[in-house]
Each structure stands twice: as structure tokens, then as C-alpha cells.
Tab-separated table of C-alpha atoms in Angstrom:
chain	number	residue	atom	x	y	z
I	1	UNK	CA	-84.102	178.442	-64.169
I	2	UNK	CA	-83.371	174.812	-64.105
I	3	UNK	CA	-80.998	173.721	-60.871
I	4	UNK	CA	-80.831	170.004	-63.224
I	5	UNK	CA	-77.174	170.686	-63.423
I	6	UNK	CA	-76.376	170.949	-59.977
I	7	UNK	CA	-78.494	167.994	-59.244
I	8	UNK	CA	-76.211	166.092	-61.583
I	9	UNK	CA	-73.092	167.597	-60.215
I	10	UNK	CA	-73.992	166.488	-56.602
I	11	UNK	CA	-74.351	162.734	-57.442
I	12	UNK	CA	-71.082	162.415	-58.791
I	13	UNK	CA	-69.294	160.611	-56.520
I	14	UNK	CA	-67.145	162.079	-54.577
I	15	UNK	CA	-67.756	165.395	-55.304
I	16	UNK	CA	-70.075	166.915	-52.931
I	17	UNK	CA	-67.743	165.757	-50.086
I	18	UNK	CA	-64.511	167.363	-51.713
I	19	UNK	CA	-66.481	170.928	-52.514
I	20	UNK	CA	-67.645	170.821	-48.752
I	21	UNK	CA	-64.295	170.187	-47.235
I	22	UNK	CA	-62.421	172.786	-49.108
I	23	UNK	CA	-65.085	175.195	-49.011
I	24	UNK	CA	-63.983	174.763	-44.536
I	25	UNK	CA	-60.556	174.880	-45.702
I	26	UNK	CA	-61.095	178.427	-47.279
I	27	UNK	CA	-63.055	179.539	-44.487
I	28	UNK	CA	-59.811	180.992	-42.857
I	29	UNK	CA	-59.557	183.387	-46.098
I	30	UNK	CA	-61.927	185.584	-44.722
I	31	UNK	CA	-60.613	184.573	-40.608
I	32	UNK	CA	-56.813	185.164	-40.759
I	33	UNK	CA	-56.138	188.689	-42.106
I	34	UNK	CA	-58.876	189.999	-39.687
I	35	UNK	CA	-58.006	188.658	-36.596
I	36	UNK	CA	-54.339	189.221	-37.168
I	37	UNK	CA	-54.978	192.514	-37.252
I	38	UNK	CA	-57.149	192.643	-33.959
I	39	UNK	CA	-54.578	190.823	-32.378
I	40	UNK	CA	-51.178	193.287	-33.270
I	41	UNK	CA	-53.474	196.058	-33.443
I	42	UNK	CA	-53.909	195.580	-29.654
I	43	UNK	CA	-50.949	197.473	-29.307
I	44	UNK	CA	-52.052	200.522	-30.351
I	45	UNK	CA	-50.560	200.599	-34.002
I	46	UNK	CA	-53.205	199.886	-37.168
I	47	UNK	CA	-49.602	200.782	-40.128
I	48	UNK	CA	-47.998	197.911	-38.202
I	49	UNK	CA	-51.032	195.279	-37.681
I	50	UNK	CA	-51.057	196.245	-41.704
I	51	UNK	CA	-47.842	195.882	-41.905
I	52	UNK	CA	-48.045	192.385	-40.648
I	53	UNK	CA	-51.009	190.986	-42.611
I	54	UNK	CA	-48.979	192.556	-45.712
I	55	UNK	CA	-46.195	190.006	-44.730
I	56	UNK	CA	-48.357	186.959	-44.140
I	57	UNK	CA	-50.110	187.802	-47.521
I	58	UNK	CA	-46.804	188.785	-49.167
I	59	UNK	CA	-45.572	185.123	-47.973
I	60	UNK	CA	-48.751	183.451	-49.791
I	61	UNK	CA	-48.237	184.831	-52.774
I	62	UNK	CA	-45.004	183.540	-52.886
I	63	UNK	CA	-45.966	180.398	-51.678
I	64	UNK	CA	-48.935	179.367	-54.582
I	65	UNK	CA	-46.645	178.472	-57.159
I	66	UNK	CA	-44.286	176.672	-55.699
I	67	UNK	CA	-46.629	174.391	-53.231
I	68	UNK	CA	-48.576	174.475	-55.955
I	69	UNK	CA	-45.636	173.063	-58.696
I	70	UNK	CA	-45.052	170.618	-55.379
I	71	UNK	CA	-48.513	169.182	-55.500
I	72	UNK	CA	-47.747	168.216	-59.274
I	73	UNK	CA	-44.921	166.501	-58.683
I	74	UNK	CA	-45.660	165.155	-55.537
I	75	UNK	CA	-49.642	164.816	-54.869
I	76	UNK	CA	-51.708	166.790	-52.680
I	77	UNK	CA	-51.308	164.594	-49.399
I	78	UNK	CA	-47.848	164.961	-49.534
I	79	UNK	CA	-48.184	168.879	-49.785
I	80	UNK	CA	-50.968	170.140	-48.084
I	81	UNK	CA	-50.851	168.231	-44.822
I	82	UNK	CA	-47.057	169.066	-44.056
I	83	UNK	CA	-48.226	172.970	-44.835
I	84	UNK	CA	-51.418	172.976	-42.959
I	85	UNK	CA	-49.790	171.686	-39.909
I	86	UNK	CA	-46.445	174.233	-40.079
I	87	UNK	CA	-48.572	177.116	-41.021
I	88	UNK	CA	-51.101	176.235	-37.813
I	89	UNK	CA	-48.034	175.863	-35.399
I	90	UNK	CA	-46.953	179.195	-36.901
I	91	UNK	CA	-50.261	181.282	-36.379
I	92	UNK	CA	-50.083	179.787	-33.055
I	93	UNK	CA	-47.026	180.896	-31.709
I	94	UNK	CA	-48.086	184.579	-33.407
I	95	UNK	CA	-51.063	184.548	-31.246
I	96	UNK	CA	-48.727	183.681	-28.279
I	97	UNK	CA	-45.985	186.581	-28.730
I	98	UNK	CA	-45.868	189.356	-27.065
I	99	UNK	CA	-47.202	192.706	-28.613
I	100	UNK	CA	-43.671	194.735	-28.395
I	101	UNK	CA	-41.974	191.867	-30.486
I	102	UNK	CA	-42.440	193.222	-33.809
I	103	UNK	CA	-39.457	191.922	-35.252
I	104	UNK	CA	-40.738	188.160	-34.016
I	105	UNK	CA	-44.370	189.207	-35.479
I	106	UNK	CA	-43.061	190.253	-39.222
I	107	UNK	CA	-40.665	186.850	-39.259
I	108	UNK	CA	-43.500	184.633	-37.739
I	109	UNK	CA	-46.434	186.561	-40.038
I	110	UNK	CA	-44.041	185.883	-43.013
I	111	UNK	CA	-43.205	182.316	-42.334
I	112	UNK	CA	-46.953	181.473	-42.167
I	113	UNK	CA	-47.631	183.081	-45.518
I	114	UNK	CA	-44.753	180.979	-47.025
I	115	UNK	CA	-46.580	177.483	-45.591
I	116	UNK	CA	-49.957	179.106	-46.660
I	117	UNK	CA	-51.579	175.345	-48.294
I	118	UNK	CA	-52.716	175.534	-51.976
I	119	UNK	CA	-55.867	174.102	-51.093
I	120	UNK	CA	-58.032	175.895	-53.305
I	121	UNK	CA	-55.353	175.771	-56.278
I	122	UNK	CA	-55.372	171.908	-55.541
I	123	UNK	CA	-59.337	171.505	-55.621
I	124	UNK	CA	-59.728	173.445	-59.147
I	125	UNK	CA	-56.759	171.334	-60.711
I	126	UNK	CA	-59.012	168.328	-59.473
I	127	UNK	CA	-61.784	168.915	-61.027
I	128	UNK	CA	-61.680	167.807	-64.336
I	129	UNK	CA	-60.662	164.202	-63.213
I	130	UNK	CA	-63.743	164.058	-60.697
I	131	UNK	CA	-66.763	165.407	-62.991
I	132	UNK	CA	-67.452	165.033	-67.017
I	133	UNK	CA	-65.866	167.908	-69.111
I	134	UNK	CA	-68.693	169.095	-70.109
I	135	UNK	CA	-69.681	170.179	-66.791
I	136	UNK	CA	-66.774	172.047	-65.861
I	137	UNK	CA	-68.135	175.300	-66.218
I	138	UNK	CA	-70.693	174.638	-63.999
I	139	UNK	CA	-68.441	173.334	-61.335
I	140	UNK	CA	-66.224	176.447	-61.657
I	141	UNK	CA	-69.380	178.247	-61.272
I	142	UNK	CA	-70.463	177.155	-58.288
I	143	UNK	CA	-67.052	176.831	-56.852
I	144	UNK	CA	-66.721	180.769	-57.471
I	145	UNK	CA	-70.202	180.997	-55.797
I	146	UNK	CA	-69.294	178.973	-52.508
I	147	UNK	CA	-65.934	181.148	-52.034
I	148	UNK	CA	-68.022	184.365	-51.557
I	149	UNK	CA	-69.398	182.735	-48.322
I	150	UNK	CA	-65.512	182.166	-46.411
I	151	UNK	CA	-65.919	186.259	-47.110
I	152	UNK	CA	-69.528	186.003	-44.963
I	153	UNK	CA	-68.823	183.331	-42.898
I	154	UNK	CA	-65.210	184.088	-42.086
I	155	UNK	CA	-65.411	187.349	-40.467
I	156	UNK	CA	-68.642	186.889	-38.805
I	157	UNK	CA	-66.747	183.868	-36.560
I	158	UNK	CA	-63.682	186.006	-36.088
I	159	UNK	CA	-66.317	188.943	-34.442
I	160	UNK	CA	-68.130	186.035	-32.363
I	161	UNK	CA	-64.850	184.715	-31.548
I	162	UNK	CA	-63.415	187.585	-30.243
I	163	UNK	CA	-66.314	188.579	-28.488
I	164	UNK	CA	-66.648	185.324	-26.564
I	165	UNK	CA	-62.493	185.039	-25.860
I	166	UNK	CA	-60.241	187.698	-27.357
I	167	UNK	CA	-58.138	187.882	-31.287
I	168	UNK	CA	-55.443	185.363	-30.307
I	169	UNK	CA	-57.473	182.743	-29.804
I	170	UNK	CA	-59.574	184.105	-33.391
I	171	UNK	CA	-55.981	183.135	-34.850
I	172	UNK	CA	-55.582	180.140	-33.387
I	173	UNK	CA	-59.274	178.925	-34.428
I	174	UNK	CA	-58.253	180.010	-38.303
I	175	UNK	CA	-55.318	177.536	-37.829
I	176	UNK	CA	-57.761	174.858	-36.643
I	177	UNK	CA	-60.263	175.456	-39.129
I	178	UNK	CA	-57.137	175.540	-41.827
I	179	UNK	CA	-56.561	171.910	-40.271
I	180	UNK	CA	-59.386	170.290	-40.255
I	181	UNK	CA	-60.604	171.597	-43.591
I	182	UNK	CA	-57.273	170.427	-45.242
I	183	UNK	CA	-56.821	167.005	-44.166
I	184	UNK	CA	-60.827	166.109	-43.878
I	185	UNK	CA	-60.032	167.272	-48.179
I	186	UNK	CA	-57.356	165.042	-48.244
I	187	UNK	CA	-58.358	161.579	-46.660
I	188	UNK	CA	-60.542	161.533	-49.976
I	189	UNK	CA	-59.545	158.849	-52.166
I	190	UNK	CA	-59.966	161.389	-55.219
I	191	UNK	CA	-57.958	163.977	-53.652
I	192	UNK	CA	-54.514	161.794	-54.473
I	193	UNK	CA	-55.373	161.760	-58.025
I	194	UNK	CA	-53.154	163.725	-60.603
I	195	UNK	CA	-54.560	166.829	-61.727
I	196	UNK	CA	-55.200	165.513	-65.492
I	197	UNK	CA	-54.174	162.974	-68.295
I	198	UNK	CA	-50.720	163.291	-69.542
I	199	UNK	CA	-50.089	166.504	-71.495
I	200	UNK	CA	-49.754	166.137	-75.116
I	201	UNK	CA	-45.938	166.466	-76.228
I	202	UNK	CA	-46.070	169.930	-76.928
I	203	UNK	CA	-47.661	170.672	-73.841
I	204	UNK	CA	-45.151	168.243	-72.061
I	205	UNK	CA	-42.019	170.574	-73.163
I	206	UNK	CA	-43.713	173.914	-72.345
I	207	UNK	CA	-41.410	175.271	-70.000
I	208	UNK	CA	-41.435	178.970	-68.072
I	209	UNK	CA	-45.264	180.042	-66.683
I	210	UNK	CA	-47.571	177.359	-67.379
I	211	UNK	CA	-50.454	180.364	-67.433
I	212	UNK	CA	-50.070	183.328	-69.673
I	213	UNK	CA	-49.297	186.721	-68.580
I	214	UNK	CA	-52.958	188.446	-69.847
I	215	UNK	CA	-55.072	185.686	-67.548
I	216	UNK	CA	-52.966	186.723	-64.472
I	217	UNK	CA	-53.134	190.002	-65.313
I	218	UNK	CA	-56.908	190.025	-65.689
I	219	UNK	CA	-57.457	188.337	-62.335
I	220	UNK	CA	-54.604	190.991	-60.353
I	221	UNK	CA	-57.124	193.801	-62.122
I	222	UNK	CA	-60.285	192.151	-61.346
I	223	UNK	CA	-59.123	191.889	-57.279
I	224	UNK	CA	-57.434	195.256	-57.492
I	225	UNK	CA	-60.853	196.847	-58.091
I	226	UNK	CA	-62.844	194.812	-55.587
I	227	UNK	CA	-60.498	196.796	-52.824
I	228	UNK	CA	-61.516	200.181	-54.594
I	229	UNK	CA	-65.080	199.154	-53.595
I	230	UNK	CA	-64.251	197.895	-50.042
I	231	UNK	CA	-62.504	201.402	-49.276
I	232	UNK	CA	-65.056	203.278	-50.874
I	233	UNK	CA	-67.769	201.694	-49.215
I	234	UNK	CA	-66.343	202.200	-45.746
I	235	UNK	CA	-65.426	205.998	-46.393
I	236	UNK	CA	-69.649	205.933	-47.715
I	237	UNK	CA	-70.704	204.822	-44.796
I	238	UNK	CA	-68.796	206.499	-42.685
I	239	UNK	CA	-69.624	209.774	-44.276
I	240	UNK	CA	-72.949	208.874	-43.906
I	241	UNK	CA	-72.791	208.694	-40.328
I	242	UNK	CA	-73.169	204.721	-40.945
I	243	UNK	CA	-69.493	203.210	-40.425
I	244	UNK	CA	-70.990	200.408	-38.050
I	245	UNK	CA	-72.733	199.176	-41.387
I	246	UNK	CA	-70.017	199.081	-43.788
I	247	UNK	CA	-69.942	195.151	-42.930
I	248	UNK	CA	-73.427	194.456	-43.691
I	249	UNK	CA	-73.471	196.784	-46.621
I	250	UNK	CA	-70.257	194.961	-48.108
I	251	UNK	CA	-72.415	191.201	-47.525
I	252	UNK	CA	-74.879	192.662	-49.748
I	253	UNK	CA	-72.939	192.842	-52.156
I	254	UNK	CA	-71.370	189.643	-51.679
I	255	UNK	CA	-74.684	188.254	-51.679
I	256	UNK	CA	-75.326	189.768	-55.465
I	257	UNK	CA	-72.247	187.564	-56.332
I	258	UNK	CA	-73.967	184.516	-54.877
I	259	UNK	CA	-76.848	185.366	-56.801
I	260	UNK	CA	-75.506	185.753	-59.759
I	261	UNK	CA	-72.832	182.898	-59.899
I	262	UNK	CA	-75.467	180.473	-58.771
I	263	UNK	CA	-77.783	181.885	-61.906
I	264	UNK	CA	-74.906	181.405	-64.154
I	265	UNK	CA	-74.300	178.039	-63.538
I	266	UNK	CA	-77.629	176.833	-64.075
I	267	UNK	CA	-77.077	178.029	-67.538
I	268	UNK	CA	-73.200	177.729	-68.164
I	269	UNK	CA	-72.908	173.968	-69.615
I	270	UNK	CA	-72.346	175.240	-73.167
I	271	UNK	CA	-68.606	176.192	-73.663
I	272	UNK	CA	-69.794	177.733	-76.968
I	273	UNK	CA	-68.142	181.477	-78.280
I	274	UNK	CA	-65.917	181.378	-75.503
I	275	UNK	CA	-64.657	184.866	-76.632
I	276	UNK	CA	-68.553	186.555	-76.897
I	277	UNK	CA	-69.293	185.306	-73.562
I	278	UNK	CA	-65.737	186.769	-71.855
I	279	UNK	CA	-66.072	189.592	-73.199
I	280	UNK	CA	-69.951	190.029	-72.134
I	281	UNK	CA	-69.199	189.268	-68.419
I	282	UNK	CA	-66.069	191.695	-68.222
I	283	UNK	CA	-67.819	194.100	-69.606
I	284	UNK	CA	-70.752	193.393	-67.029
I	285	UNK	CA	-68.634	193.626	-64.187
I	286	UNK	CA	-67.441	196.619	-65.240
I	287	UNK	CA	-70.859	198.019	-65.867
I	288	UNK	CA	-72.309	197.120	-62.697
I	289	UNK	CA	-69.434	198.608	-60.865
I	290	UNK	CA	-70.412	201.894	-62.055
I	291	UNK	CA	-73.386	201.659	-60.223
I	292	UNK	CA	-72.672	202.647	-56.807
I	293	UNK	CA	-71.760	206.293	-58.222
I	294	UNK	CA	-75.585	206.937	-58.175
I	295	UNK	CA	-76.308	206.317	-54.492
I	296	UNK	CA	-77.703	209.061	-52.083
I	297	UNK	CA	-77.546	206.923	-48.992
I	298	UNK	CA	-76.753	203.873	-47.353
I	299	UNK	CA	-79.940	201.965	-47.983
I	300	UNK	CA	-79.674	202.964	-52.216
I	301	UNK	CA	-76.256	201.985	-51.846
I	302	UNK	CA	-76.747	198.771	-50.664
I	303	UNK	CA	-79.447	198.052	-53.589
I	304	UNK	CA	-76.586	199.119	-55.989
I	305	UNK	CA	-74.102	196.641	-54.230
I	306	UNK	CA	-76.220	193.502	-54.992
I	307	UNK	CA	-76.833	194.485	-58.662
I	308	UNK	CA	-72.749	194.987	-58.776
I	309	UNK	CA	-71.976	191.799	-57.342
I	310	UNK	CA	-73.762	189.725	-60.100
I	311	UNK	CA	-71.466	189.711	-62.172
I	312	UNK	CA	-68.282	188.647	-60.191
I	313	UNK	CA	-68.905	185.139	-59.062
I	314	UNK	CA	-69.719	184.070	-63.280
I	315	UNK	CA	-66.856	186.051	-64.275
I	316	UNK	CA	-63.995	184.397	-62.134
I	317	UNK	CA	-65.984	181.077	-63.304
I	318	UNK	CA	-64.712	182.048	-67.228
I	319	UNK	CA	-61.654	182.521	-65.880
I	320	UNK	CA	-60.865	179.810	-63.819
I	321	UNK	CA	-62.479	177.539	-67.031
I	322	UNK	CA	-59.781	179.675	-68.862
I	323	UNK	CA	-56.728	179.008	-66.714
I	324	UNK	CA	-57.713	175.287	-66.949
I	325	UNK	CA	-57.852	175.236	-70.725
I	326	UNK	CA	-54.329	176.803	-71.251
I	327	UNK	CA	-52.480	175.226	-68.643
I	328	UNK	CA	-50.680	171.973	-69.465
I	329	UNK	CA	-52.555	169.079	-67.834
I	330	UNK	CA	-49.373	168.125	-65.476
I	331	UNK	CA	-49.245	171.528	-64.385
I	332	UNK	CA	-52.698	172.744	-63.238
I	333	UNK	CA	-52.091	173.281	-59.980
I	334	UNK	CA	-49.240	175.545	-60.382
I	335	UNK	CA	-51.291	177.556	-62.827
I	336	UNK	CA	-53.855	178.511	-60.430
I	337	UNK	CA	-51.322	179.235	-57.677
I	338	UNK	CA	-50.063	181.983	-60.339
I	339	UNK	CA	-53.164	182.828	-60.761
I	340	UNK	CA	-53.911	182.771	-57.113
I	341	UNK	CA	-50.522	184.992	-56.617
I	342	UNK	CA	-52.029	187.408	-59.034
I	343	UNK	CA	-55.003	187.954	-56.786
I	344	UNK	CA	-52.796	188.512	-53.729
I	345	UNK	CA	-50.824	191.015	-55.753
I	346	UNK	CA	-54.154	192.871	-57.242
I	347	UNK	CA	-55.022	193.180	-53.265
I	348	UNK	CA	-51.835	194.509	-52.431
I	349	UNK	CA	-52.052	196.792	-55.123
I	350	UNK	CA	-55.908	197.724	-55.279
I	351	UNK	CA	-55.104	198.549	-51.468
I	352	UNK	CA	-52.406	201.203	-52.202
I	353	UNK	CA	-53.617	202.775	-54.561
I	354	UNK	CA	-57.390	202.551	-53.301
I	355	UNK	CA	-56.830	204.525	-50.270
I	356	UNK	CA	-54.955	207.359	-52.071
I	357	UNK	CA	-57.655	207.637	-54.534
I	358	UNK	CA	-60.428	207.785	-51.551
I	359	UNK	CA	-58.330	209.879	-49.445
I	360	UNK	CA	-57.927	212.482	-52.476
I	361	UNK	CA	-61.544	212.739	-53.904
I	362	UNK	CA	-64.046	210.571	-52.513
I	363	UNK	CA	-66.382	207.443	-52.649
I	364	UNK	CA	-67.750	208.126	-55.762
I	365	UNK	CA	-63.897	208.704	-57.598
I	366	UNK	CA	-63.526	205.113	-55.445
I	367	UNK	CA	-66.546	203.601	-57.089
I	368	UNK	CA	-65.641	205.028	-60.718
I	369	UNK	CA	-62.138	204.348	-60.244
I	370	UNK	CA	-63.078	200.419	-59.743
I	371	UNK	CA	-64.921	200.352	-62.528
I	372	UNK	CA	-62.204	201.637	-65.157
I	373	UNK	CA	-59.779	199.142	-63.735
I	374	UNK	CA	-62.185	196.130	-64.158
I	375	UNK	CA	-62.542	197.415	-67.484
I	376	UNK	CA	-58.341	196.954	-68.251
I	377	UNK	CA	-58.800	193.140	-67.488
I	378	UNK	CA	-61.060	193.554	-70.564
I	379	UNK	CA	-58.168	192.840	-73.283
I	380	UNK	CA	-56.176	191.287	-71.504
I	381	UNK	CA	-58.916	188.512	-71.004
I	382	UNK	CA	-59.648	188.526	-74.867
I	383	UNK	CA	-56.242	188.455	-75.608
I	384	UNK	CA	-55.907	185.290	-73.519
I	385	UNK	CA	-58.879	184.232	-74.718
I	386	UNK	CA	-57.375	184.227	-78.566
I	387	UNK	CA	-55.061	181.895	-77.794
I	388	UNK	CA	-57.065	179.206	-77.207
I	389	UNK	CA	-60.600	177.360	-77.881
I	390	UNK	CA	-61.830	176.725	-74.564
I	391	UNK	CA	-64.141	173.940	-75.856
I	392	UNK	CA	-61.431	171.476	-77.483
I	393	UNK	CA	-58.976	172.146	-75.115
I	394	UNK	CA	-60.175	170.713	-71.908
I	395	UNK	CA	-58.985	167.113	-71.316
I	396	UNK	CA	-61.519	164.412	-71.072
I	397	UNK	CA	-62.245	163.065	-67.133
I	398	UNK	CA	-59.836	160.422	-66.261
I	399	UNK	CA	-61.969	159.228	-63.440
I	400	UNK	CA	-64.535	159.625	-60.851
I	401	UNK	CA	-67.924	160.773	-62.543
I	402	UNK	CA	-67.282	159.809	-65.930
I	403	UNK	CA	-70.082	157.169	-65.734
């Protein structure tokens, strides 16, 4: 395994500094939902701490494509700053209400959500103006890789947090670390750079969604089934007389995805058979899903995890190299907050329909169950995947680490 693309990556300039600042901006993805619900669950009610985080994320969603359409017209600075510091004042006062003022949670929970930053959007519309095109895969690679660790990292400072003070001040800290990753991303001279070249004309006049329906759809199935496993894995553990584990069992398999997505970009620099190699990885992922049916206990479990997480991290790289092939160059960074809103709505959605699924028949039916829907992104990705040749469609670097 040769880590000579990475190496080359890393001396572009430029770009080690803006994957390190917006990997800290993401950090709060695995911070805010968790200590939110700490924080109303105090209380005594879990459906409305639920409740609440279903707002903030409901309010997210919205917000992707239109900060996102924003940061096209507008630039990032002009964007992200303004949201980072309304949604930290917002988590703030949340952490400072009282418990019995639901009403004043749900409003403040929502408003948040709706000043949520595209940050990540903005960073993978970036991209192919800071490295050479023919490194992009590798870059989404990686970038898919890093995320897994705001998952790891993110909920492990929430527990120490709340240990050492108590889950408002585990808000407030996600606000602050929401801050600080966003405008240390932004004081980058790169980071006010458009998102591409000019479109061609007939990508200039392409109006409605500037990412087709199958991509979105493939990413809301792909997220859907990753709450299948999170369910299922709790009720495994639990029924194993393990719950305290379900954490560490869950950053196994998180730890597969690093695995893998690091593997896969050492070898993803060809953009050859687009098509063969989607399909391959889908059909991975759902593969490796399956595997979890097999386990006897918590320790074969946990084996099973890491082989099922090697897949992920490579296959959200082919389709965040997808989404930046179709979308029109002025338009990136709306695409991936669609894209981004189809992830919130596959969570909202896995989560439903996860816990009836559990509830009825088990962690294995969970584990199974994941696997078929994984498998329905399957033509939906090689439909989108038909409609365009991911090779001649990226736009040439228009700066930064074209030398």
C-alpha cells in the first residue's frame, strides 16, 4: 500500500490547514445531538429530549440548501461566520432555559438547526479549486475517512464534559468548538474562493435541483441503514447483558470505516469505470452489513463490525466524487447541502423505522434489515451514475495546487 498520494495531497498548499480546521468544525456532529439530549432529558422525559434533537436536526436539513445556495452567491465568509455565531448564541441560551419550558426548547432547538453552518458542504465544493483533478478522489477519500472520527471524538468529549461539569455546559462547548472550527476555516485565503470555473452554458441555465434525485436518494438509504445498525447493536448488547459496551462496540466499527477509507484512497487516483467501481462498493457495503447476523456474542460481534465498516468511508468517497461531477460548477455547494439534507432525512427515517423493526423481531431482523436497504441505494447509484462520466466531467483546478 503506497501512502505517495497522501504525501502529495499534504504539500499542496493550503490544504492540510483547511482539512484540519473543518475536520474541528464537524467535531460538534457527533457533540450536539448527544448532549442535547442529556441536557432536556434531565427532566425526566427521553420522547421529548428526542423530540428536541428531531427539531434541531429537522432545522439543518432545511438549512443545507439554502446556506448552502448562499455560499454560492455570496462566499463562504459571508455565510458561515454570521451562522456559526447565531447558531452558538442559540445553543447557548438552550443550555440556559429552564427544563419545564418546552415550548422555548422546540423554538430555540429549531432555530439552531435553521443557522446550522454548511461547513462541510462548503469544504467539498472547495476542493477541486485547491488540489489537481486528478486527485479528487483521493481527497474525497480521506475526507470521508476523517468524518468518522467527529463520530469518536465527539461523544467521547461530550461524556468527559459532562462528567467534569454537567450537559449544558457539553452544549455550550459544541457551540465553541462550532466557532472556532468555522472561522479558524475561514480566515484561509482559499476558503473565499468560488467553488469552481464558470459552468459551461448548459450547465449555467440548469435550473431546479442542481443534484439528481437517485444520488440523494442513495445517500438518505445509505444513512437510513447505518441507524438500523446503531439500534441493533444497542438492543445486542443489551441482550447480552453488555449495554455499557454498545459505545465501544459501535467505535469498532467506525474504526473498520477508517480502515477501509484510508486503504481506498491510497488506491483511488484512477477515475476509470466509474460505473464497475459504484456498483462494487454498494454492493460491498451491503455485503458486509450482513455480517453481524452471524454473531454469538459481543466480542464476535465486534469482529463483524470492523469488517462492516470497510466499506462505508470508500463508498460515500464515490459519492461525494459523484455529486461533484453532476453538479454545475456555480452550484456545488448547494448540491452537497441536498445531499447533506438527504442524510438528515435517511436518519430521521432509518430511526423510525429502525426501532419498530428491533422492537418487533430482533437484532438480527435489525442487522438484515440494514443490509437490504443499503442494497436499494444500489440502482439508484447506477442510475445516477449513467448520467454522467465521472472522469470528463470534473472541472480542471482553478487554483491553489495546480503547480
Amino acid at each position: 500500500m503506497s501512502v505517495r498520494r497522501y504525501a502529495q495531497l499534504f504539500r499542496v498548499p493550503g490544504f492540510a490547514y483547511l482539512m484540519g480546521t473543518s475536520v474541528l468544525a464537524r467535531l460538534p456532529l457527533g457533540m450536539t445531538g448527544l448532549a442535547i439530549v442529556l441536557l432536556v432529558s434531565r427532566g425526566g422525559s427521553y420522547a421529548r429530549a428526542g423530540g428536541v434533537v428531531a427539531v434541531y436536526v429537522t432545522g439543518a436539513g432545511i438549512a443545507g440548501p439554502l446556506l448552502g445556495r448562499g455560499v454560492d452567491r455570496f462566499g463562504r465568509r459571508w455565510v458561515l461566520r454570521p451562522a456559526a455565531l447565531a447558531e452558538g448564541a442559540l445553543l447557548t441560551v438552550l443550555a440556559l432555559l429552564p427544563a419545564g419550558a418546552t415550548g422555548a426548547l422546540f423554538a430555540c432547538a429549531l432555530a439552531a438547526g435553521l443557522c446550522t453552518p454548511p461547513v462541510v458542504s462548503s469544504t467539498r465544493s472547495l476542493w477541486p479549486v485547491v488540489v489537481p483533478a486528478g486527485q479528487l478522489q483521493v481527497v474525497y477519500a480521506l475526507e470521508a475517512t476523517l468524518q468518522e472520527l467527529a463520530y469518536i471524538v465527539g461523544p467521547s468529549l461530550v461524556a468527559v464534559v459532562v462528567t467534569l461539569a454537567d450537559p449544558a455546559v457539553a452544549v455550550m462547548v459544541g457551540a465553541g468548538v462550532l466557532a472556532v472550527g468555522v472561522f479558524a476555516f475561514s480566515l484561509h485565503p482559499l476558503a473565499s474562493m468560488p467553488a469552481g470555473p464558470t459552468a459551461p452554458a448548459e450547465q449555467s441555465g440548469r435550473r431546479g435541483l442542481p443534484l439528481s434525485l437517485p444520488v440523494i436518494a442513495a445517500g438518505l438509504l445509505v444513512v437510513a441503514a447505518f441507524n438500523y445498525v446503531e439500534l441493533s447493536t444497542v438492543a445486542f448488547t443489551r441482550g447480552h447483558g453488555a449495554a455499557r459496551d454498545a459505545g465501544v462496540v459501535l467505535a469498532v466499527w467506525s474504526a473498520g470505516s477508517l480502515i477501509g477509507g484510508l486503504t481506498f484512497g491510497t488506491r483511488a487516483g484512477s477515475q476509470s469505470r466509474p460505473r464497475r467501481r459504484l456498483a462494487a462498493l454498494i454492493a460491498a457495503l451491503a455485503g458486509s452489513t450482513l455480517l453481524p447476523v452471524a454473531a454469538l456474542n459481543v466480542w464476535m460481534l465486534s469482529v463483524l463490525l470492523l469488517f462492516a465498516g470497510v466499506a462505508i468511508a470508500p463508498t460515500f468517497a464515490a459519492l461525494y466524487s459523484l455529486a461533484a461531477a453532476e453538479a454545475p460548477a456555480e452550484r456545488q455547494t448547494e448540491a452537497f447541502g441536498w445531499l447533506s439534507t438527504g442524510f438528515q432525512v435517511g436518519s430521521a427515517l432509518g430511526s423510525l423505522s429502525a426501532g419498530a423493526v428491533v422492537q418487533a423481531s430482533g437484532p438480527r431482523v435489525g442487522y438484515a434489515a440494514a443490509a437490504g436497504v443499503v442494497a436499494l441505494g444500489s440502482p439508484a447509484l447506477a442510475l445516477a451514475s449513467r448520467r454522467i462520466a465521472i472522469g470528463s466531467e470534473h472541472p480542471a483546478p482553478a487554483g491553489g495546487g495546480s503547480a
